[in-house]
C-alpha cells in the first residue's frame, strides 16, 4: 500500500508490482524524535513493527491535532466521534495476483455509504433514544429497524456470494439460516448479549461462515497511517498501541519517542485496536477491523491491553469500561454538562453497531453496542445540580486550567481560570488570544505571588502573566510539550518538565532566561517524556514520572544528578510527603500507586515496617473479566499529599473516583466519587485551619472541594466532598476573550495562592489574604515548635 496525500490530506491508494512490494520490505520511514532543545528535532529511523504491505485497498488516516475531541482525526464522524475508524479486511480473490487490486475483494478503511452500512449510522438517532432498563428493555423487533441489516447479516450474505462459486448450495443454506436467526432474535432483549452457541440458528450460522472462511482464509492487512504535521499541531506526539487482538503481528506498535512526520502500521487480524499519545494520554484513536463474513463487527476473541499484562476475552468488564471512556473522551457531545440552577440529564451516545465479542468460555456474544452500554452503565442518568458552596471559605485563590474551552479570538483551545476561594465565584479567565495560547495545562506562582507561570502543553512555550491584571508579561521557549511547572523554595527558579522530551528545564525567576537543563534519562535510554514532577520543600529533591521508561527519576536538584526509582506502569504524576522523605507516583496504566523512599526507607509496608518501595494496588476488589466486587481505581492521574500529612488524594479517570490514602500507613482508607475525566488535585488552606483539596475534571464543567480531614484528627477516612461549583464564566468574570464553545470544560492542573505546602508557604508574603493563615498552616511540619 502506498498512500499519496493531496493538499486536503486525503489518502489515495494505488497498486504496485510484487517486485516493488518485495523491494520495500524492511524499509522504514524516517521521522523526527522531539528533543529537549527548543525547536530541535533529531532524525531517526522509525521502528518498524512489521514489513509494509505494498498492495491492497484504502488506508485509514489519523491526523493528530490540537483541537478538542478529535485529537486523532479520521476525517469521518461515527456517532459524534471522529477518532474511530472502521475497516473491513480485504480478501485476495483466489487465483489473483497480490499486486493486482482488481483481484481484491473489499476496500479496507470505510467511508461514506460503506461506513454507514457497517456501523448502522442511519439508525443512530432511533436507537440512541431507546430506554434500556432490565425487564422493561425493548426487543430487537421494538427497535423498528431491519434486523438483518442491523446485525450486518446483509454484509455476511454479500461477502459469501463473492467468495462462493455460482450455484454453491451453501449460499442457499446461509439465506435460510439468516432468516431463521432474524426471526429468533426479534423477541430477544436488545440490550443483552446474544449467545450464538446457545442459539439454534446462530450456532449453525457461525459454523457455516467459519467453514467458508477456512476454505478461503486469504485476508489481507488493513493499513493505518498516523500523520503529525505542523499545520495541525505545534508539538510532537505518539501513536502507541494500547489495545490489540491477541496474536496480531507487529503489535504492540510503538515509537522510541514522540515524533513529527508519519508512521504506518499494518493491522493483521480482525478485532479492536486502540492507540494513544504518551505525551497527551487522552489523545485516543481506535480502529474496528472486521471480517465481513462474520455477524456484527469483530472485536476479536481475546484482546491484549497494555496494562498489567492483560489478555482478556473481548466480552470482559475492563473492555467495556475502556470503550465507555473512549466514547466519552472523544465525543464532546458526551461530556457532562452541569447546571447550578437545576438537575440535568446525561445520556452519552455510543454507536448503533453490532459487536461480535467472545466470553471466557469462548462463546461468541453478539451485542448491540448502544443499547448494551446503556444497560450496563445505567444511562441515562441524572447529574445533580451543582453550585453547593463549602460552609467555610478557603483562603485566597484557586487557579486551574480549563483546557478545552474555545475562544473567538484564537484558534487554539484553553484558558487559565481563577476561582475566588472566599466567595466561591469564577473571577477571571485568561485565554491570551494575543499569543494564541495553546492548551494550557499546569501552573504555579512565584514567592512574591506576582506571576502566574503557565505551561502550553501542545506547544513549547511557558507563559508569564501578571496575577492581578491577567496581562501577559512574557513568554519563553522551553522545549517540547511542557507539562508541569514548580518553583524552587530556595532560589525561586522554575522547573518545567518537558513531556515531549527527556529533561526538566530550570528557568530563572520571572522566566527571563533558561539557566540549566536537568536530564532525567541517560543518552543510551529511550526518551523519558517526564510528566507531572514534584519537588521537596527543602529544595533538595525533584521526582519525575517517566512515562516512556516506566520508572521515575529522583533528581538531586543542587548537584543536577539523578537515579532511577521503581514505579508501576506508565507513571504520570507525583506527590511528596511534607518532609520530603518519600515520593508517591500515580501509575496511569498500572492501576496502582507507587511509594518510594528518597533516602532511607520511609514507605510503610502493610505490616507497619519501613521499606524502600511499596506498590499500592487499586484493583484488590476488581476482576477485569467479571467486574468489581467493591471500590477500585484506574487510569490514575494527579496525586497530592496534604501539607500537614493528614491524607493523600489520587484522581482516577477510568473509574471517575478519588482514592483516599493515609500517608502514615500508606494504605487506602476511603473512596469518593468525581466526574468525567477526573484529573487535577491540589491542596489549599481552609480558613481557620485545615485544608481543602480542589478536584478538576477534563470532561465536566465543575470543580469539587474536598475536606481531607473534617474533624482535624489526622485521619483522612472521613474525607468528604463539601462543595461542587460550576467552572463556567459568568457576566461578572473578567475576560480577555469570549468563550464560543465548551465553557468551563477541560479542568486540568490546579494550584492555590497562597501555596500551602511546606517550604513554599513560609515564603508567602504577608498581606490581608495570607494573614488569614493560622500558625499551623504557616508551619505544616514544625508547628509544634513554632506555634
XYZ file of C-alpha atoms in Angstrom:
787
model
C 0.000 0.000 0.000
C 1.267 3.436 -0.937
C -0.740 6.461 0.092
C -0.385 9.807 -1.638
C -1.653 12.854 0.239
C -3.045 15.819 -1.599
C -3.382 19.300 -0.224
C -6.518 18.314 1.666
C -4.723 15.425 3.405
C -6.872 12.649 1.914
C -5.255 9.348 1.011
C -5.467 7.663 -2.421
C -4.406 4.040 -2.856
C -2.540 2.668 -5.837
C -1.324 -0.828 -6.554
C 2.334 -1.550 -7.118
C 4.011 -4.608 -8.552
C 5.002 -7.575 -6.424
C 8.636 -6.831 -7.230
C 8.298 -3.333 -5.870
C 6.487 -4.695 -2.850
C 9.396 -7.029 -2.148
C 11.868 -4.192 -2.559
C 10.032 -2.231 0.135
C 10.191 -4.906 2.831
C 12.117 -3.704 5.856
C 12.361 -0.111 4.669
C 11.420 2.276 7.491
C 10.187 5.806 7.110
C 12.419 8.466 8.611
C 10.876 10.529 11.356
C 11.827 13.078 13.968
C 12.011 12.443 17.680
C 11.416 15.509 19.802
C 14.486 16.876 21.536
C 14.800 18.696 24.852
C 16.337 21.611 22.987
C 13.635 24.045 21.883
C 12.608 23.752 18.229
C 15.092 20.957 17.598
C 14.437 17.563 16.036
C 16.712 14.561 15.716
C 16.054 12.316 12.694
C 15.849 8.626 13.490
C 14.576 5.516 11.780
C 11.011 4.777 12.777
C 10.733 1.365 14.440
C 9.003 -0.979 12.006
C 6.672 -3.408 13.722
C 6.168 -5.442 10.534
C 7.158 -5.058 6.860
C 4.743 -2.800 4.987
C 2.395 -4.480 2.557
C 2.633 -2.550 -0.684
C -0.643 -3.640 -2.185
C -4.295 -3.551 -1.378
C -7.101 -1.053 -0.946
C -7.762 2.120 1.029
C -5.692 3.003 4.102
C -7.151 4.747 7.119
C -5.554 8.052 8.061
C -5.356 9.514 11.558
C -4.241 13.142 11.635
C -3.072 14.061 15.148
C -4.344 17.526 16.067
C -4.516 20.149 18.813
C -8.287 20.519 18.509
C -10.524 19.225 21.280
C -12.420 15.971 20.910
C -10.798 14.901 17.650
C -7.128 14.660 18.547
C -6.820 11.503 16.404
C -8.910 12.714 13.463
C -10.104 10.208 10.856
C -11.984 12.800 8.834
C -15.208 10.853 9.358
C -17.853 11.008 12.084
C -19.190 7.914 13.836
C -21.949 8.819 16.279
C -20.186 12.006 17.351
C -16.587 10.798 17.499
C -14.022 11.479 14.795
C -11.432 9.289 16.497
C -12.892 5.911 15.457
C -12.117 4.289 12.128
C -13.916 1.279 10.726
C -12.314 -1.093 8.254
C -13.077 -4.360 6.516
C -10.224 -6.802 5.995
C -9.974 -7.363 2.244
C -9.845 -10.855 0.788
C -7.469 -11.778 -2.008
C -9.588 -13.269 -4.780
C -8.493 -16.874 -5.454
C -6.166 -17.065 -8.421
C -5.426 -13.357 -8.489
C -2.027 -11.644 -8.241
C -1.228 -9.990 -4.935
C -0.253 -6.762 -6.653
C -3.485 -6.551 -8.605
C -6.150 -4.504 -6.811
C -8.782 -5.867 -9.180
C -8.304 -9.254 -7.540
C -9.007 -7.905 -4.045
C -12.494 -8.121 -2.546
C -13.149 -5.307 -0.071
C -11.813 -1.787 0.248
C -10.072 -1.660 3.643
C -10.879 1.552 5.527
C -14.501 2.581 5.116
C -16.218 5.900 4.491
C -19.474 7.125 3.071
C -22.199 4.553 2.395
C -19.937 1.624 3.302
C -19.157 3.099 6.715
C -22.822 3.923 7.219
C -23.807 0.339 6.414
C -21.231 -1.307 8.693
C -21.851 0.949 11.704
C -25.624 1.497 11.130
C -25.204 5.254 11.287
C -28.588 5.792 9.640
C -30.165 4.092 12.686
C -28.260 6.149 15.291
C -30.994 8.563 16.387
C -33.704 5.919 16.662
C -31.567 3.517 18.692
C -29.991 6.242 20.850
C -33.428 7.257 22.114
C -34.268 3.746 23.270
C -34.589 3.379 27.040
C -32.897 0.135 28.101
C -33.746 -0.979 31.608
C -33.854 -4.581 32.700
C -37.184 -6.361 32.325
C -38.658 -3.374 30.509
C -35.941 -3.486 27.849
C -37.053 -3.312 24.217
C -36.688 -6.308 21.947
C -34.909 -6.204 18.611
C -38.319 -6.038 16.944
C -39.175 -2.987 19.082
C -36.280 -1.050 17.535
C -38.236 -0.737 14.315
C -35.277 -1.372 12.018
C -34.187 -4.047 9.555
C -32.682 -6.645 11.926
C -30.641 -8.366 9.211
C -29.008 -5.051 8.297
C -28.661 -4.061 11.958
C -26.602 -7.187 12.678
C -24.602 -6.830 9.424
C -26.058 -10.093 8.121
C -26.609 -8.436 4.734
C -22.821 -7.983 4.518
C -22.271 -11.608 5.531
C -24.511 -12.686 2.685
C -22.911 -10.456 0.028
C -19.393 -11.469 1.125
C -20.264 -15.159 0.947
C -21.735 -14.616 -2.506
C -18.479 -13.036 -3.698
C -16.393 -15.931 -2.375
C -18.519 -18.971 -3.266
C -18.796 -20.422 -6.750
C -22.005 -19.790 -8.661
C -24.579 -22.374 -7.692
C -22.889 -23.329 -4.412
C -25.601 -24.762 -2.148
C -24.096 -23.127 0.927
C -25.428 -19.767 -0.204
C -28.995 -21.015 -0.044
C -28.299 -22.581 3.340
C -26.906 -19.244 4.528
C -30.030 -17.405 3.375
C -32.211 -19.826 5.304
C -30.130 -19.521 8.487
C -30.144 -15.726 8.327
C -33.932 -15.722 8.078
C -34.231 -18.132 10.986
C -31.812 -16.133 13.117
C -33.620 -12.837 12.460
C -36.906 -14.429 13.490
C -35.313 -15.918 16.586
C -33.661 -12.732 17.867
C -36.597 -10.447 17.108
C -38.080 -11.271 20.520
C -34.743 -11.053 22.366
C -33.918 -8.009 24.548
C -31.834 -5.565 22.529
C -29.657 -4.561 25.489
C -28.495 -8.069 26.356
C -25.873 -10.253 24.641
C -26.934 -12.918 22.155
C -25.042 -16.150 22.844
C -24.503 -17.538 19.375
C -23.715 -21.050 20.616
C -26.983 -21.459 22.505
C -28.974 -20.086 19.585
C -30.180 -22.963 17.333
C -29.825 -20.959 14.125
C -26.978 -18.759 15.395
C -24.669 -21.688 16.147
C -25.255 -23.132 12.668
C -24.729 -19.709 11.113
C -21.380 -19.303 12.889
C -20.276 -22.790 11.856
C -21.225 -22.222 8.230
C -19.411 -18.899 7.874
C -16.405 -20.315 9.711
C -16.250 -23.132 7.190
C -16.449 -20.742 4.252
C -13.654 -18.623 5.701
C -11.500 -21.680 6.432
C -11.650 -22.593 2.752
C -10.582 -19.077 1.786
C -8.539 -17.535 4.586
C -6.567 -15.108 2.439
C -7.411 -11.982 4.445
C -5.154 -9.005 3.762
C -3.982 -6.495 6.406
C -5.575 -3.104 6.885
C -3.174 -0.169 6.583
C -3.274 2.658 9.123
C -1.331 5.894 8.690
C -0.615 8.355 11.507
C 0.254 11.891 10.439
C 1.725 14.559 12.751
C 2.295 17.804 10.869
C 2.893 21.421 11.803
C -0.285 22.592 10.074
C -2.366 20.702 12.654
C -0.253 20.687 15.820
C 2.623 22.618 17.373
C 4.287 19.682 19.117
C 5.230 16.047 18.686
C 3.039 13.057 19.514
C 2.953 9.274 19.843
C 0.645 6.685 18.259
C 1.240 3.894 20.744
C -0.921 0.742 20.728
C -2.814 0.176 23.970
C -5.347 -2.483 22.820
C -4.971 -5.087 20.077
C -6.223 -8.608 19.244
C -4.133 -11.346 20.806
C -1.694 -12.736 18.247
C -1.844 -9.760 15.879
C 1.522 -9.471 14.148
C 3.552 -6.322 14.705
C 1.831 -5.492 17.989
C 2.239 -3.597 20.221
C 3.032 -0.828 17.760
C 5.116 1.892 19.404
C 7.763 4.553 18.824
C 11.050 5.281 20.579
C 9.906 8.820 21.234
C 7.304 11.384 20.235
C 7.550 12.186 16.526
C 6.687 14.711 13.865
C 6.030 13.151 10.483
C 4.236 9.954 9.523
C 4.083 6.368 10.737
C 2.357 3.350 9.218
C 1.159 0.127 10.790
C -0.494 -2.986 9.397
C -3.454 -4.462 11.281
C -3.288 -8.176 10.566
C -6.234 -9.658 12.493
C -9.891 -8.741 12.832
C -10.694 -7.026 16.117
C -10.344 -3.844 18.145
C -7.167 -1.757 18.009
C -6.677 1.383 20.097
C -3.838 3.904 20.144
C -2.846 6.739 22.474
C -0.332 9.545 22.663
C 2.033 9.065 25.613
C 2.643 12.816 25.866
C -1.090 13.654 25.922
C -2.733 10.413 27.104
C -6.340 11.436 26.431
C -5.479 11.685 22.719
C -7.054 8.433 21.574
C -7.733 6.708 18.279
C -9.362 3.340 17.638
C -9.964 1.060 14.677
C -12.611 -1.646 14.424
C -11.306 -4.155 11.868
C -13.990 -6.513 10.623
C -14.053 -9.833 8.848
C -17.171 -9.240 6.717
C -18.002 -12.944 6.771
C -18.958 -12.842 10.472
C -22.114 -11.375 12.019
C -21.591 -7.992 13.638
C -18.320 -6.068 13.819
C -15.417 -8.181 15.062
C -13.878 -7.235 18.414
C -11.569 -10.262 18.373
C -11.739 -13.332 20.581
C -9.092 -12.156 23.069
C -7.682 -8.677 23.478
C -4.303 -7.610 24.756
C -4.456 -4.474 26.901
C -1.267 -2.560 27.639
C -1.865 -2.615 31.364
C -0.989 -5.261 33.930
C -0.204 -7.744 31.128
C -3.903 -8.250 30.463
C -5.036 -10.755 27.843
C -8.800 -10.900 28.299
C -11.817 -12.141 26.372
C -13.360 -9.330 24.355
C -16.549 -9.797 26.392
C -14.955 -8.510 29.619
C -15.794 -5.754 32.041
C -12.490 -3.949 31.515
C -13.054 -3.849 27.751
C -16.437 -2.184 28.181
C -15.044 0.183 30.827
C -12.437 1.333 28.307
C -14.948 1.543 25.447
C -17.182 3.710 27.634
C -14.294 6.071 28.388
C -13.309 6.220 24.716
C -16.755 7.428 23.644
C -16.936 9.952 26.496
C -13.444 11.354 25.891
C -13.549 11.596 22.090
C -17.129 12.828 21.664
C -17.717 16.317 23.120
C -21.439 15.623 22.903
C -20.903 13.014 25.615
C -19.238 15.353 28.109
C -21.050 16.057 31.371
C -22.881 19.401 31.315
C -23.723 20.506 34.858
C -26.020 23.358 35.857
C -26.215 25.445 39.028
C -29.939 26.039 38.569
C -31.322 22.526 38.019
C -30.525 18.858 37.581
C -29.558 17.806 34.055
C -29.734 14.515 32.157
C -26.596 12.734 30.977
C -27.279 10.312 28.144
C -23.997 9.597 26.339
C -24.232 8.060 22.894
C -22.128 5.232 21.543
C -22.762 3.715 18.124
C -25.645 1.567 16.864
C -23.130 -1.058 15.791
C -23.396 -4.792 16.487
C -20.230 -6.182 18.074
C -19.110 -9.796 17.902
C -17.363 -10.464 21.209
C -16.294 -13.684 22.941
C -16.676 -14.618 26.571
C -14.327 -16.514 28.866
C -15.604 -19.882 27.647
C -15.010 -18.937 24.030
C -18.709 -18.500 23.242
C -19.444 -15.722 20.727
C -21.615 -13.000 22.274
C -23.291 -10.645 19.804
C -24.200 -7.300 21.391
C -25.744 -4.041 20.237
C -23.218 -1.507 21.481
C -25.625 1.402 22.037
C -28.295 -0.466 23.997
C -25.870 -2.812 25.762
C -23.764 0.066 27.116
C -26.829 1.971 28.291
C -27.966 -1.056 30.239
C -24.523 -1.801 31.683
C -23.834 1.776 32.804
C -27.461 2.695 33.656
C -27.926 5.528 31.132
C -29.484 7.973 31.019
C -28.589 9.243 34.474
C -29.160 12.467 36.382
C -26.418 14.991 37.038
C -27.349 16.693 40.279
C -27.455 20.478 40.443
C -24.132 21.981 41.460
C -23.311 25.350 42.991
C -23.024 23.989 46.508
C -20.548 26.247 48.304
C -18.480 24.978 51.235
C -19.780 26.353 54.507
C -16.279 27.510 55.479
C -14.384 29.681 52.972
C -10.957 28.859 51.674
C -8.022 31.230 51.781
C -7.024 33.161 48.644
C -7.408 31.959 45.086
C -7.648 28.644 43.237
C -6.143 28.722 39.755
C -6.796 25.881 37.300
C -6.700 25.290 33.577
C -9.906 24.913 31.588
C -8.060 23.431 28.670
C -10.965 22.531 26.384
C -12.562 25.990 26.174
C -12.691 27.531 22.701
C -12.484 31.293 22.205
C -13.485 33.716 19.478
C -10.085 35.388 19.191
C -7.830 32.370 18.795
C -7.547 29.009 17.052
C -6.017 27.054 19.962
C -8.018 25.966 22.989
C -7.823 26.721 26.674
C -7.639 29.320 29.420
C -6.297 29.813 32.922
C -9.283 30.157 35.256
C -9.360 31.668 38.751
C -11.820 30.685 41.475
C -12.105 33.039 44.434
C -11.857 30.674 47.411
C -13.503 33.185 49.727
C -16.593 33.984 47.643
C -16.578 30.776 45.534
C -17.032 32.737 42.298
C -15.182 32.443 38.974
C -13.447 35.827 38.936
C -11.096 35.608 35.942
C -10.226 33.680 32.791
C -7.015 34.281 30.817
C -7.305 32.947 27.266
C -4.438 35.090 25.928
C -5.656 35.490 22.340
C -2.718 37.777 21.559
C -0.390 34.758 21.725
C -2.951 32.103 20.701
C -2.187 30.276 23.963
C -2.230 26.579 23.129
C -3.787 24.118 25.588
C -2.643 25.496 28.958
C -2.072 22.534 31.251
C -0.498 23.407 34.619
C 0.611 26.468 36.564
C 2.479 27.800 39.605
C 3.315 31.155 41.191
C 6.475 32.873 42.443
C 7.351 33.552 46.069
C 6.011 37.114 45.837
C 2.745 35.909 44.248
C 3.274 38.406 41.439
C 3.169 36.000 38.500
C 1.211 33.072 37.160
C 3.560 30.686 35.381
C 1.601 28.775 32.728
C 2.675 25.864 30.529
C 1.378 25.395 26.973
C 1.141 21.609 26.731
C 0.605 21.376 22.967
C 3.358 23.872 22.261
C 6.904 24.535 23.506
C 6.237 27.714 25.468
C 5.997 28.847 29.078
C 3.883 31.962 29.632
C 4.109 34.521 32.431
C 1.021 36.512 33.431
C 0.541 39.270 35.970
C -1.623 37.625 38.627
C -3.543 40.808 39.492
C -4.332 42.041 35.976
C -4.132 38.880 33.862
C -1.867 40.677 31.393
C 0.903 38.823 29.574
C 4.358 39.686 30.902
C 6.494 37.473 28.655
C 6.867 34.075 27.007
C 9.878 31.817 26.873
C 10.576 28.787 24.700
C 11.434 25.872 26.982
C 11.093 22.733 24.854
C 8.542 20.249 23.513
C 5.290 19.635 25.338
C 5.896 21.429 28.671
C 3.605 19.811 31.217
C 4.076 20.992 34.809
C 5.922 23.890 36.391
C 7.004 24.422 40.006
C 9.409 26.791 41.750
C 12.393 26.019 43.935
C 11.810 27.106 47.516
C 15.391 28.388 47.885
C 16.101 30.303 44.657
C 12.570 30.809 43.255
C 13.768 29.387 39.921
C 11.244 27.352 37.989
C 11.439 23.707 36.981
C 9.484 22.913 33.812
C 9.040 19.248 32.816
C 9.210 18.564 29.084
C 6.524 15.986 28.382
C 7.728 15.739 24.789
C 11.413 15.472 25.732
C 13.783 13.942 28.249
C 14.578 16.674 30.747
C 13.369 19.337 33.127
C 14.349 22.905 32.307
C 15.463 25.190 35.124
C 14.278 28.720 34.365
C 15.249 31.993 36.053
C 12.695 33.767 38.272
C 10.246 35.677 36.124
C 11.170 33.373 33.202
C 13.789 35.773 31.877
C 16.141 33.005 30.703
C 16.865 29.264 30.841
C 19.513 28.551 33.482
C 20.046 24.807 33.278
C 18.893 21.558 31.709
C 18.318 18.741 34.211
C 18.439 15.381 32.464
C 16.124 12.648 33.747
C 17.347 9.887 31.430
C 20.736 8.900 30.062
C 21.753 9.114 26.389
C 21.553 5.331 25.931
C 17.939 5.141 27.163
C 14.658 5.858 25.445
C 13.500 9.450 25.744
C 11.901 9.695 29.192
C 8.960 12.037 28.442
C 8.550 13.192 32.074
C 5.123 14.423 33.088
C 3.939 15.802 36.445
C 7.014 16.195 38.661
C 7.110 17.294 42.298
C 9.801 18.914 44.448
C 10.620 18.714 48.122
C 10.062 21.754 50.299
C 13.738 21.760 51.317
C 14.747 22.204 47.634
C 16.826 19.010 47.724
C 14.794 16.556 45.647
C 12.755 16.556 42.480
C 10.981 13.414 41.254
C 9.760 12.961 37.680
C 7.416 10.243 36.390
C 8.936 8.950 33.155
C 6.010 7.735 31.070
C 8.183 6.239 28.323
C 10.590 4.455 30.676
C 8.061 3.103 33.187
C 10.158 4.429 36.060
C 10.878 7.626 37.970
C 13.929 9.829 38.226
C 14.897 11.200 41.619
C 16.979 14.296 40.918
C 19.387 15.881 43.370
C 18.479 19.454 42.479
C 21.682 21.215 43.504
C 24.008 18.605 42.004
C 21.907 18.042 38.886
C 22.345 14.257 39.125
C 19.614 11.614 39.139
C 18.921 7.981 39.935
C 16.033 5.901 38.646
C 13.410 4.669 41.070
C 10.848 1.884 40.540
C 7.209 2.599 39.712
C 4.270 0.787 38.201
C 3.261 1.045 34.551
C 3.186 4.480 32.913
C 3.769 6.707 35.943
C 2.241 10.091 35.211
C 2.033 12.287 38.319
C 3.878 12.812 41.600
C 3.325 13.832 45.200
C 5.733 14.011 48.159
C 5.173 13.927 51.871
C 5.847 17.240 53.656
C 9.291 16.275 54.970
C 10.457 15.100 51.529
C 11.355 11.608 52.762
C 9.151 9.683 50.325
C 7.516 10.102 46.948
C 4.205 8.843 45.578
C 3.612 8.125 41.890
C 0.249 7.586 40.194
C 0.727 4.640 37.821
C -1.655 5.519 34.982
C -1.711 2.113 33.268
C -0.706 0.074 36.297
C -3.863 0.758 38.345
C -1.570 1.287 41.297
C 0.202 3.907 43.378
C 3.938 3.567 43.946
C 5.702 4.789 47.057
C 9.498 5.029 47.003
C 11.908 6.408 49.558
C 14.027 9.427 48.713
C 16.823 8.491 51.123
C 16.464 5.875 53.875
C 13.474 3.502 53.967
C 10.336 5.582 54.548
C 7.403 3.808 52.851
C 5.154 1.844 55.208
C 4.570 -1.829 54.441
C 1.260 -3.436 55.344
C 2.863 -4.943 58.447
C 3.948 -1.481 59.620
C 7.645 -1.842 58.817
C 9.514 0.744 56.753
C 10.581 -0.268 53.248
C 12.283 1.374 50.292
C 9.381 0.710 47.920
C 5.716 -0.211 48.159
C 3.123 -0.717 45.446
C -0.441 0.062 46.498
C -2.841 -1.938 44.322
C -6.091 -0.245 43.296
C -7.590 -3.491 41.944
C -7.874 -5.586 45.089
C -11.639 -5.618 44.606
C -11.732 -5.757 40.824
C -11.650 -8.613 38.334
C -11.072 -7.351 34.776
C -13.310 -10.056 33.307
C -16.265 -10.222 35.691
C -16.080 -6.716 37.157
C -15.910 -5.076 40.573
C -16.815 -6.547 43.930
C -16.105 -3.232 45.651
C -14.298 0.045 45.021
C -11.463 0.182 42.507
C -9.465 2.801 40.647
C -7.895 3.045 37.219
C -6.041 5.484 34.957
C -4.916 7.456 37.981
C -3.598 10.938 37.243
C -2.711 13.682 39.716
C -1.827 12.708 43.262
C -1.252 15.120 46.129
C -0.263 14.832 49.786
C -1.878 17.222 52.242
C 0.577 19.840 53.572
C 0.120 18.552 57.135
C 0.468 14.882 56.066
C -3.145 14.190 57.018
C -4.055 12.451 53.769
C -3.375 11.698 50.102
C -5.785 12.020 47.177
C -5.372 10.369 43.768
C -7.788 11.161 40.905
C -8.841 8.178 38.764
C -10.032 8.905 35.223
C -11.174 5.366 34.322
C -13.386 4.957 37.361
C -14.359 8.606 37.986
C -13.437 8.418 41.645
C -10.852 9.530 44.174
C -8.624 7.188 46.158
C -8.025 8.481 49.689
C -4.888 7.188 51.421
C -3.300 7.713 54.809
C 0.411 8.583 54.402
C 1.032 7.453 57.973
C 0.197 3.861 56.954
C 0.380 4.061 53.124
C -2.970 2.299 52.945
C -6.248 3.111 51.198
C -8.800 4.345 53.736
C -11.682 5.722 51.639
C -13.089 6.399 48.166
C -15.063 9.398 46.898
C -16.812 9.999 43.547
C -15.687 12.557 40.977
C -16.705 13.379 37.414
C -15.889 12.529 33.798
C -12.184 12.974 33.140
C -11.340 13.416 36.823
C -7.817 14.849 36.650
C -6.334 17.618 38.824
C -5.697 17.509 42.578
C -4.038 20.092 44.782
C -4.392 21.417 48.308
C -5.069 24.903 49.602
C -5.629 26.402 53.040
C -9.054 26.328 54.645
C -9.969 29.419 56.657
C -9.447 28.790 60.340
C -7.259 25.730 59.866
C -7.067 22.537 57.869
C -7.011 22.047 54.115
C -9.256 21.761 51.109
C -8.347 19.679 48.082
C -9.568 21.021 44.748
C -10.509 18.448 42.084
C -10.816 19.299 38.390
C -12.314 17.199 35.590
C -11.493 17.363 31.885
C -14.923 16.433 30.573
C -17.207 18.098 33.116
C -17.698 21.807 33.825
C -17.325 21.500 37.589
C -14.694 21.733 40.323
C -15.115 19.804 43.574
C -13.921 20.827 47.016
C -12.809 18.059 49.382
C -12.191 18.492 53.102
C -9.443 15.945 53.642
C -9.812 15.821 57.433
C -13.099 17.404 58.580
C -12.667 16.700 62.292
C -8.950 17.514 62.363
C -7.882 14.236 63.962
C -5.250 13.442 61.319
C -7.269 10.508 59.944
C -8.487 11.041 56.341
C -11.005 8.180 56.373
C -13.763 10.762 56.904
C -12.697 12.915 53.927
C -15.797 14.465 52.389
C -16.996 16.434 49.383
C -18.040 19.793 50.837
C -18.606 21.768 47.638
C -19.232 21.407 43.878
C -19.029 24.537 41.743
C -19.524 25.417 38.091
C -16.363 26.402 36.238
C -18.182 28.411 33.536
C -17.537 32.103 33.082
C -20.321 34.453 34.144
C -21.164 38.051 33.355
C -19.028 39.046 36.346
C -15.936 37.113 35.211
C -13.011 39.260 33.991
C -12.258 38.057 30.445
C -9.764 38.867 27.695
C -11.774 36.974 25.047
C -15.236 35.471 24.657
C -15.944 31.758 25.035
C -17.556 30.234 21.953
C -17.712 26.579 22.988
C -17.090 24.239 25.933
C -17.395 26.926 28.611
C -15.883 25.591 31.832
C -14.574 22.365 30.310
C -11.109 20.867 30.388
C -10.186 21.020 34.060
C -6.526 20.038 34.368
C -3.760 21.411 36.584
C -4.810 23.229 39.763
C -2.819 25.493 42.109
C -3.692 27.757 45.030
C -2.446 31.202 46.032
C -1.069 31.222 48.660
C 0.825 27.985 48.055
C 0.052 25.788 51.035
C 2.968 23.348 51.046
C 5.970 23.083 53.374
C 8.797 25.279 52.063
C 6.539 27.397 49.875
C 4.010 28.600 52.434
C 6.807 30.089 54.584
C 7.754 32.300 51.610
C 4.209 33.582 51.061
C 4.223 37.380 51.539
C 2.356 38.973 54.389
C -0.847 40.616 53.206
C -4.513 40.733 54.148
C -5.238 37.407 52.467
C -2.232 35.465 53.694
C -2.596 36.837 57.210
C -5.632 34.553 57.487
C -3.271 31.556 57.583
C -3.019 30.002 61.004
C 0.327 29.422 62.661
C -0.011 25.718 61.937
C -0.780 26.389 58.261
C 2.323 28.619 58.113
C 4.399 25.797 59.628
C 2.910 22.456 58.488
C 5.896 20.366 59.627
C 7.393 22.292 62.572
C 4.204 23.692 64.052
C 4.794 22.023 67.431
C 7.935 24.055 67.972
C 6.809 27.161 66.092
C 3.293 27.545 67.446
